[in-house]
Every structure is written in structure tokens, then in C-alpha cells.
Amino acid sequence: MRAIISFVVAFAATVLIGHFLIPWLRALKAGQTIKEIGPKWHMSKQGTPTMGGLMFIAGSFLALVALGWSDFARGDFGALIVFCFALVFGVIGFIDDYKKVRYHQNEGLTAAQKFLLQLVAAIVFTLLLRNTGYLNPDLYIPFANVTVEIPWAVYMVFAAFVMVGTVNAVNITDGVDGLATGVTIPVMVFYLATALLWDYTELGVLSAAMLGGLLGFLVYNFHPAKVFMGDTGSLFLGGMVCGLAFALDMPLILILVGIIYIAETASDIIQVTYFKLTHGKRIFRMAPLHHHFEMGGWSEYKLFAVFTGITAAACVLAYLGVMGR
């Protein structure tokens, strides 16, 4: 019941916040700068308000505080730790967005600055989960339902790599109206179902809050988008996606539930590498993957439906792989 109420509160709060936030962002002239190297028809999106991720961050936080207060009162701060972890990435994204808007360019923080900040956040989060008992170095393998014990030092390196990689993969996926939002919705449904199955009610409340927040944001972010989540939202979402996976002690499940994030990132890496090795040749029409299909004639509606559908199917398979744990 708490999860249902958390969902409703987050959805309503996000929609209400968006009603006031979007005009405010327009008044501040916080418009997105579109890269000239992208699809030419994306130039019509120039000036669409960005940093809209603030609305689902605020909406989900209100729901978490309202419905998770009983957990906090008895000293169970797992959901709050995950939220704060994601929020750190959201702050990094906000700084990046602010610099872009302030100086009217498409580049904010440098890659090195982002990586260093993200790495520190990943290390601190892993240590917090370890000290609060949510995490151990026994790596759970879905479907096989076995765990493999690895040294803490190795696990820390693994965790940092997965966290930073996931955060940036979600960021790369956010390139078409509603895409990162739509793809992440079934992921949150999966986390909600798994948290309730394993009696992690506090993480279920958080997952439900995120689900409600994302659906509320989709009201404004679906094509044609009235607002973009910006790096503020996409980096926060990346932190939440990997944060919940580690808090539920099943990071390897990201291979399945994050199949679209991985495909988007892999396409970018493959394109850049091949371009450099062949001195100008390309494998994809344009990278990342959603632009490849756009250049092939796919509409933003079709991209949203297909990519979200693939993620939903992968999440069902992932649930079957962990339900016997």
C-alpha cells in the first residue's frame, strides 16, 4: 500500500511542479543548445527548456520523505542513501547544464571533471552500502542463483566501473523526446517488483516514487517535448538505476534491464573507434544508436515504442532470473 501511495504522490507532485517549472525555465531562457552535428531536424528543438529533471527529482523526493518516514524513524536509511547517491550525480548534471545555459554552448563540465566527480561518488556510495549491510562482495549471478565471493578491493573497482558506466550510458540514451524516460520506466517497475518480492519495502517505496515521477515527467517530455530532463535528470536517473541494482545486491542484472543503455553506449564507442581506425569511415549512419535509426526514417514515436518495449521484455526476463533467489 505504501508503494502505491508513493507512486501517486510522486506522479501528482511531478505534474504539479512541472506546471510551474517549465514557464520559469522559459523565463530564465534555460533553453537547450542543439549540436549542429546531430540530425538537422533536431534544430527545431533549439531553445526547448532543459533541466526539467528537477521536477521528477523533487516529486520523487517528496514521496520518499512522506512514505519512507517510518523507515527513517527506525534507522533504516537504505532508500535515502540511494536517493542521495543519485542526487550527487544530478548535482553534477545541474552544474553541467547551468554552464551550458549560462554560456549558450553545448559543452559544460569537461570529461575529466565529470569522471572524477562520478568516481568519488561511486566509491563513497559503495562504502556506505557496505557499512549499512546492504552490500557484500558475494557477486550474485541471476538465473544460476549462485554467488561468487570476490575480494573487496576487486569488488570496489568493479562497482566503480559499473556505476560510472551506467550513469553515462543513461545520459547517452537521452537524445530523443521521451526516450530515456520511457526506457527507464520498465526498469523502475522491475525494481519495484523485486524489492517487494524480497521484502525490501523501503526500496520498493523509492522505486514506486521514481516510477510515479517518471510518468509525471513524461506528460511534458513525450514527443513533441515541452521540456528536456537535461544532464540534471539523465545523470540522476543513471545514479538511481545503478544505485538500486547495488542496494538490491544484484548489479549483474544491469546487463539485462540496461540492454538499451548498453546498446546506445556500445554504438557510440564502436562508431568512434572505427572512424579513427579507418580514417573517416562509419558503421552506423550516426551514433548513438537512436540517431542511426532516425537517419533511417524511424520517427521519435517509433523509437520510443520499440526501445521501451525491448527494455520491458528484458525486465520481464530479468525478473524470471532473480525470482528464485
mmCIF file of C-alpha atoms in Angstrom, residues 62-306:
data_model
loop_
_atom_site.group_PDB
_atom_site.id
_atom_site.type_symbol
_atom_site.label_atom_id
_atom_site.label_comp_id
_atom_site.label_asym_id
_atom_site.label_seq_id
_atom_site.Cartn_x
_atom_site.Cartn_y
_atom_site.Cartn_z
ATOM 1 C CA LEU A 62 8.572 14.377 -1.638
ATOM 2 C CA ALA A 63 7.043 10.909 -1.993
ATOM 3 C CA LEU A 64 10.080 9.234 -0.440
ATOM 4 C CA VAL A 65 10.063 11.521 2.596
ATOM 5 C CA ALA A 66 6.301 11.272 3.070
ATOM 6 C CA LEU A 67 6.072 7.481 2.711
ATOM 7 C CA GLY A 68 9.514 6.490 3.946
ATOM 8 C CA TRP A 69 9.455 8.410 7.199
ATOM 9 C CA SER A 70 8.627 5.296 9.226
ATOM 10 C CA ASP A 71 11.723 3.578 7.799
ATOM 11 C CA PHE A 72 13.919 6.541 8.705
ATOM 12 C CA ALA A 73 12.437 6.621 12.241
ATOM 13 C CA ARG A 74 13.606 3.076 12.902
ATOM 14 C CA GLY A 75 17.060 3.776 11.492
ATOM 15 C CA ASP A 76 16.619 2.258 8.025
ATOM 16 C CA PHE A 77 18.196 4.754 5.644
ATOM 17 C CA GLY A 78 18.875 2.495 2.633
ATOM 18 C CA ALA A 79 16.416 4.227 0.294
ATOM 19 C CA LEU A 80 17.636 7.656 1.381
ATOM 20 C CA ILE A 81 21.264 6.648 0.743
ATOM 21 C CA VAL A 82 20.354 5.506 -2.788
ATOM 22 C CA PHE A 83 18.448 8.741 -3.422
ATOM 23 C CA CYS A 84 21.332 10.874 -2.181
ATOM 24 C CA PHE A 85 23.745 8.895 -4.357
ATOM 25 C CA ALA A 86 21.602 9.617 -7.418
ATOM 26 C CA LEU A 87 21.229 13.228 -6.289
ATOM 27 C CA VAL A 88 25.008 13.702 -6.299
ATOM 28 C CA PHE A 89 25.006 12.800 -9.983
ATOM 29 C CA GLY A 90 22.024 15.079 -10.502
ATOM 30 C CA VAL A 91 24.014 17.945 -8.977
ATOM 31 C CA ILE A 92 26.927 17.179 -11.318
ATOM 32 C CA GLY A 93 24.455 17.294 -14.194
ATOM 33 C CA PHE A 94 22.923 20.525 -12.926
ATOM 34 C CA ILE A 95 26.340 22.219 -12.865
ATOM 35 C CA ASP A 96 26.908 20.964 -16.407
ATOM 36 C CA ASP A 97 23.501 22.217 -17.572
ATOM 37 C CA TYR A 98 23.960 25.562 -15.862
ATOM 38 C CA LYS A 99 27.272 26.164 -17.622
ATOM 39 C CA LYS A 100 25.696 25.293 -20.969
ATOM 40 C CA VAL A 101 22.749 27.628 -20.408
ATOM 41 C CA ARG A 102 24.869 30.386 -18.871
ATOM 42 C CA TYR A 103 27.347 30.474 -21.745
ATOM 43 C CA HIS A 104 24.935 29.343 -24.508
ATOM 44 C CA GLN A 105 27.036 26.402 -25.647
ATOM 45 C CA ASN A 106 26.648 22.603 -25.763
ATOM 46 C CA GLU A 107 29.663 21.845 -23.571
ATOM 47 C CA GLY A 108 29.614 22.220 -19.791
ATOM 48 C CA LEU A 109 31.997 20.396 -17.475
ATOM 49 C CA THR A 110 34.996 18.710 -19.075
ATOM 50 C CA ALA A 111 35.042 14.921 -19.422
ATOM 51 C CA ALA A 112 37.820 14.709 -16.820
ATOM 52 C CA GLN A 113 35.865 16.811 -14.310
ATOM 53 C CA LYS A 114 32.747 14.667 -14.756
ATOM 54 C CA PHE A 115 34.667 11.413 -14.444
ATOM 55 C CA LEU A 116 36.482 12.454 -11.262
ATOM 56 C CA LEU A 117 33.284 13.642 -9.554
ATOM 57 C CA GLN A 118 31.404 10.500 -10.604
ATOM 58 C CA LEU A 119 34.213 8.221 -9.444
ATOM 59 C CA VAL A 120 34.304 9.804 -5.989
ATOM 60 C CA ALA A 121 30.505 9.457 -5.694
ATOM 61 C CA ALA A 122 30.681 5.765 -6.688
ATOM 62 C CA ILE A 123 33.372 4.962 -4.126
ATOM 63 C CA VAL A 124 31.595 6.767 -1.272
ATOM 64 C CA PHE A 125 28.267 5.083 -2.136
ATOM 65 C CA THR A 126 29.837 1.609 -2.210
ATOM 66 C CA LEU A 127 31.398 2.177 1.212
ATOM 67 C CA LEU A 128 28.080 3.433 2.633
ATOM 68 C CA LEU A 129 26.196 0.382 1.342
ATOM 69 C CA ARG A 130 28.862 -1.882 2.785
ATOM 70 C CA ASN A 131 28.739 -0.225 6.205
ATOM 71 C CA THR A 132 24.914 -0.309 6.333
ATOM 72 C CA GLY A 133 24.756 -4.010 5.458
ATOM 73 C CA TYR A 134 23.141 -3.703 2.037
ATOM 74 C CA LEU A 135 26.199 -4.843 0.137
ATOM 75 C CA ASN A 136 28.692 -7.676 0.358
ATOM 76 C CA PRO A 137 31.372 -8.847 -2.065
ATOM 77 C CA ASP A 138 29.435 -12.015 -2.941
ATOM 78 C CA LEU A 139 28.516 -11.330 -6.571
ATOM 79 C CA TYR A 140 25.049 -12.723 -7.264
ATOM 80 C CA ILE A 141 24.583 -14.391 -10.655
ATOM 81 C CA PRO A 142 20.962 -14.301 -11.901
ATOM 82 C CA PHE A 143 19.340 -17.438 -13.377
ATOM 83 C CA ALA A 144 22.061 -19.612 -11.843
ATOM 84 C CA ASN A 145 21.066 -18.285 -8.397
ATOM 85 C CA VAL A 146 24.597 -18.643 -7.089
ATOM 86 C CA THR A 147 27.036 -16.163 -5.626
ATOM 87 C CA VAL A 148 30.748 -15.848 -6.258
ATOM 88 C CA GLU A 149 32.858 -14.348 -3.500
ATOM 89 C CA ILE A 150 35.475 -11.857 -4.667
ATOM 90 C CA PRO A 151 37.914 -9.685 -2.671
ATOM 91 C CA TRP A 152 36.561 -6.318 -1.505
ATOM 92 C CA ALA A 153 39.270 -4.409 -3.371
ATOM 93 C CA VAL A 154 38.297 -6.095 -6.644
ATOM 94 C CA TYR A 155 34.604 -5.535 -5.914
ATOM 95 C CA MET A 156 35.224 -1.826 -5.312
ATOM 96 C CA VAL A 157 36.902 -1.458 -8.702
ATOM 97 C CA PHE A 158 34.085 -3.433 -10.337
ATOM 98 C CA ALA A 159 31.420 -1.325 -8.605
ATOM 99 C CA ALA A 160 33.037 1.988 -9.550
ATOM 100 C CA PHE A 161 33.333 0.891 -13.195
ATOM 101 C CA VAL A 162 29.696 -0.273 -13.362
ATOM 102 C CA MET A 163 28.323 2.829 -11.623
ATOM 103 C CA VAL A 164 30.192 5.389 -13.703
ATOM 104 C CA GLY A 165 29.465 3.400 -16.869
ATOM 105 C CA THR A 166 25.745 3.120 -16.136
ATOM 106 C CA VAL A 167 25.342 6.801 -15.315
ATOM 107 C CA ASN A 168 26.939 7.870 -18.576
ATOM 108 C CA ALA A 169 25.056 5.230 -20.572
ATOM 109 C CA VAL A 170 21.716 6.625 -19.406
ATOM 110 C CA ASN A 171 22.980 10.103 -20.298
ATOM 111 C CA ILE A 172 23.806 8.955 -23.848
ATOM 112 C CA THR A 173 20.329 7.417 -24.216
ATOM 113 C CA ASP A 174 18.714 10.797 -23.555
ATOM 114 C CA GLY A 175 18.788 12.043 -27.133
ATOM 115 C CA VAL A 176 15.201 11.753 -28.376
ATOM 116 C CA ASP A 177 11.968 13.076 -26.863
ATOM 117 C CA GLY A 178 10.904 10.817 -24.004
ATOM 118 C CA LEU A 179 13.426 8.080 -24.794
ATOM 119 C CA ALA A 180 15.450 7.928 -21.566
ATOM 120 C CA THR A 181 12.222 8.453 -19.605
ATOM 121 C CA GLY A 182 10.377 5.655 -21.408
ATOM 122 C CA VAL A 183 13.260 3.196 -21.253
ATOM 123 C CA THR A 184 13.735 3.768 -17.511
ATOM 124 C CA ILE A 185 10.041 3.283 -16.617
ATOM 125 C CA PRO A 186 10.074 -0.549 -17.037
ATOM 126 C CA VAL A 187 13.391 -0.650 -15.169
ATOM 127 C CA MET A 188 11.709 1.005 -12.179
ATOM 128 C CA VAL A 189 8.774 -1.421 -12.455
ATOM 129 C CA PHE A 190 11.304 -4.268 -12.274
ATOM 130 C CA TYR A 191 12.994 -2.801 -9.192
ATOM 131 C CA LEU A 192 9.611 -2.258 -7.533
ATOM 132 C CA ALA A 193 8.528 -5.863 -8.168
ATOM 133 C CA THR A 194 11.870 -7.249 -6.986
ATOM 134 C CA ALA A 195 12.002 -5.075 -3.853
ATOM 135 C CA LEU A 196 8.518 -6.202 -2.848
ATOM 136 C CA LEU A 197 9.344 -9.835 -3.645
ATOM 137 C CA TRP A 198 12.384 -9.754 -1.358
ATOM 138 C CA ASP A 199 10.652 -7.622 1.300
ATOM 139 C CA TYR A 200 12.850 -4.544 0.799
ATOM 140 C CA THR A 201 9.827 -2.316 1.397
ATOM 141 C CA GLU A 202 11.883 0.875 1.751
ATOM 142 C CA LEU A 203 13.467 0.318 -1.667
ATOM 143 C CA GLY A 204 10.006 -0.512 -3.019
ATOM 144 C CA VAL A 205 8.772 2.882 -1.838
ATOM 145 C CA LEU A 206 11.693 4.565 -3.604
ATOM 146 C CA SER A 207 11.164 2.581 -6.824
ATOM 147 C CA ALA A 208 7.458 3.444 -6.795
ATOM 148 C CA ALA A 209 8.279 7.115 -6.229
ATOM 149 C CA MET A 210 10.651 7.088 -9.203
ATOM 150 C CA LEU A 211 8.063 5.330 -11.347
ATOM 151 C CA GLY A 212 5.451 7.956 -10.497
ATOM 152 C CA GLY A 213 7.930 10.781 -11.058
ATOM 153 C CA LEU A 214 8.947 9.496 -14.479
ATOM 154 C CA LEU A 215 5.362 9.014 -15.644
ATOM 155 C CA GLY A 216 4.580 12.529 -14.413
ATOM 156 C CA PHE A 217 7.570 13.884 -16.315
ATOM 157 C CA LEU A 218 6.526 12.003 -19.454
ATOM 158 C CA VAL A 219 3.405 14.180 -19.553
ATOM 159 C CA TYR A 220 5.735 17.027 -20.576
ATOM 160 C CA ASN A 221 8.609 15.070 -22.141
ATOM 161 C CA PHE A 222 6.734 12.895 -24.661
ATOM 162 C CA HIS A 223 7.141 13.951 -28.294
ATOM 163 C CA PRO A 224 6.915 16.807 -29.045
ATOM 164 C CA ALA A 225 8.701 17.543 -25.780
ATOM 165 C CA LYS A 226 7.806 20.697 -23.863
ATOM 166 C CA VAL A 227 10.899 20.208 -21.689
ATOM 167 C CA PHE A 228 14.093 18.131 -21.630
ATOM 168 C CA MET A 229 15.441 16.476 -18.497
ATOM 169 C CA GLY A 230 18.980 17.714 -19.262
ATOM 170 C CA ASP A 231 22.067 16.227 -17.669
ATOM 171 C CA THR A 232 20.422 17.131 -14.356
ATOM 172 C CA GLY A 233 17.826 14.446 -14.972
ATOM 173 C CA SER A 234 19.751 11.889 -17.006
ATOM 174 C CA LEU A 235 22.718 11.680 -14.635
ATOM 175 C CA PHE A 236 20.308 11.449 -11.682
ATOM 176 C CA LEU A 237 18.446 8.631 -13.436
ATOM 177 C CA GLY A 238 21.705 6.823 -14.159
ATOM 178 C CA GLY A 239 22.622 7.062 -10.490
ATOM 179 C CA MET A 240 19.208 5.735 -9.472
ATOM 180 C CA VAL A 241 19.307 2.824 -11.939
ATOM 181 C CA CYS A 242 22.684 1.555 -10.756
ATOM 182 C CA GLY A 243 22.105 2.599 -7.125
ATOM 183 C CA LEU A 244 19.030 0.385 -6.817
ATOM 184 C CA ALA A 245 20.810 -2.520 -8.515
ATOM 185 C CA PHE A 246 23.602 -2.392 -5.936
ATOM 186 C CA ALA A 247 21.260 -1.746 -2.988
ATOM 187 C CA LEU A 248 19.321 -4.869 -4.010
ATOM 188 C CA ASP A 249 22.709 -6.614 -4.300
ATOM 189 C CA MET A 250 22.326 -7.714 -7.934
ATOM 190 C CA PRO A 251 24.496 -5.440 -10.101
ATOM 191 C CA LEU A 252 24.839 -8.025 -12.886
ATOM 192 C CA ILE A 253 21.118 -7.646 -13.629
ATOM 193 C CA LEU A 254 22.024 -4.314 -15.248
ATOM 194 C CA ILE A 255 23.175 -6.306 -18.281
ATOM 195 C CA LEU A 256 19.538 -7.222 -18.923
ATOM 196 C CA VAL A 257 17.499 -4.287 -17.630
ATOM 197 C CA GLY A 258 20.026 -1.863 -19.106
ATOM 198 C CA ILE A 259 20.167 -3.510 -22.522
ATOM 199 C CA ILE A 260 19.228 -0.290 -24.348
ATOM 200 C CA TYR A 261 21.671 1.812 -22.321
ATOM 201 C CA ILE A 262 24.423 -0.673 -23.200
ATOM 202 C CA ALA A 263 23.479 -0.772 -26.888
ATOM 203 C CA GLU A 264 23.466 3.037 -27.098
ATOM 204 C CA THR A 265 26.890 3.298 -25.450
ATOM 205 C CA ALA A 266 28.391 0.435 -27.446
ATOM 206 C CA SER A 267 27.239 2.027 -30.721
ATOM 207 C CA ASP A 268 28.972 5.268 -29.758
ATOM 208 C CA ILE A 269 32.219 3.507 -28.830
ATOM 209 C CA ILE A 270 32.186 1.346 -31.956
ATOM 210 C CA GLN A 271 31.496 4.327 -34.215
ATOM 211 C CA VAL A 272 34.278 6.482 -32.769
ATOM 212 C CA THR A 273 36.809 3.638 -32.742
ATOM 213 C CA TYR A 274 36.027 2.526 -36.296
ATOM 214 C CA PHE A 275 36.059 6.132 -37.513
ATOM 215 C CA LYS A 276 39.558 6.644 -36.109
ATOM 216 C CA LEU A 277 40.943 3.302 -37.306
ATOM 217 C CA THR A 278 39.617 3.724 -40.855
ATOM 218 C CA HIS A 279 40.308 7.480 -41.084
ATOM 219 C CA GLY A 280 36.722 8.561 -41.620
ATOM 220 C CA LYS A 281 34.571 5.506 -42.342
ATOM 221 C CA ARG A 282 31.419 4.769 -40.310
ATOM 222 C CA ILE A 283 29.477 1.666 -39.313
ATOM 223 C CA PHE A 284 26.315 3.488 -38.250
ATOM 224 C CA ARG A 285 24.614 6.302 -40.144
ATOM 225 C CA MET A 286 25.053 8.338 -36.958
ATOM 226 C CA ALA A 287 25.784 7.444 -33.356
ATOM 227 C CA PRO A 288 24.476 6.771 -30.798
ATOM 228 C CA LEU A 289 22.046 4.081 -31.918
ATOM 229 C CA HIS A 290 18.821 6.119 -31.768
ATOM 230 C CA HIS A 291 20.259 8.579 -34.297
ATOM 231 C CA HIS A 292 21.167 5.668 -36.603
ATOM 232 C CA PHE A 293 17.514 4.629 -36.737
ATOM 233 C CA GLU A 294 16.355 8.236 -37.003
ATOM 234 C CA MET A 295 18.542 8.692 -40.080
ATOM 235 C CA GLY A 296 16.955 5.509 -41.440
ATOM 236 C CA GLY A 297 13.491 7.034 -41.231
ATOM 237 C CA TRP A 298 12.261 5.995 -37.791
ATOM 238 C CA SER A 299 10.008 8.539 -36.100
ATOM 239 C CA GLU A 300 10.526 9.551 -32.486
ATOM 240 C CA TYR A 301 7.259 7.761 -31.656
ATOM 241 C CA LYS A 302 8.586 4.508 -33.112
ATOM 242 C CA LEU A 303 11.927 4.845 -31.352
ATOM 243 C CA PHE A 304 10.155 5.396 -28.034
ATOM 244 C CA ALA A 305 7.846 2.405 -28.518
ATOM 245 C CA VAL A 306 10.477 -0.055 -29.756
#
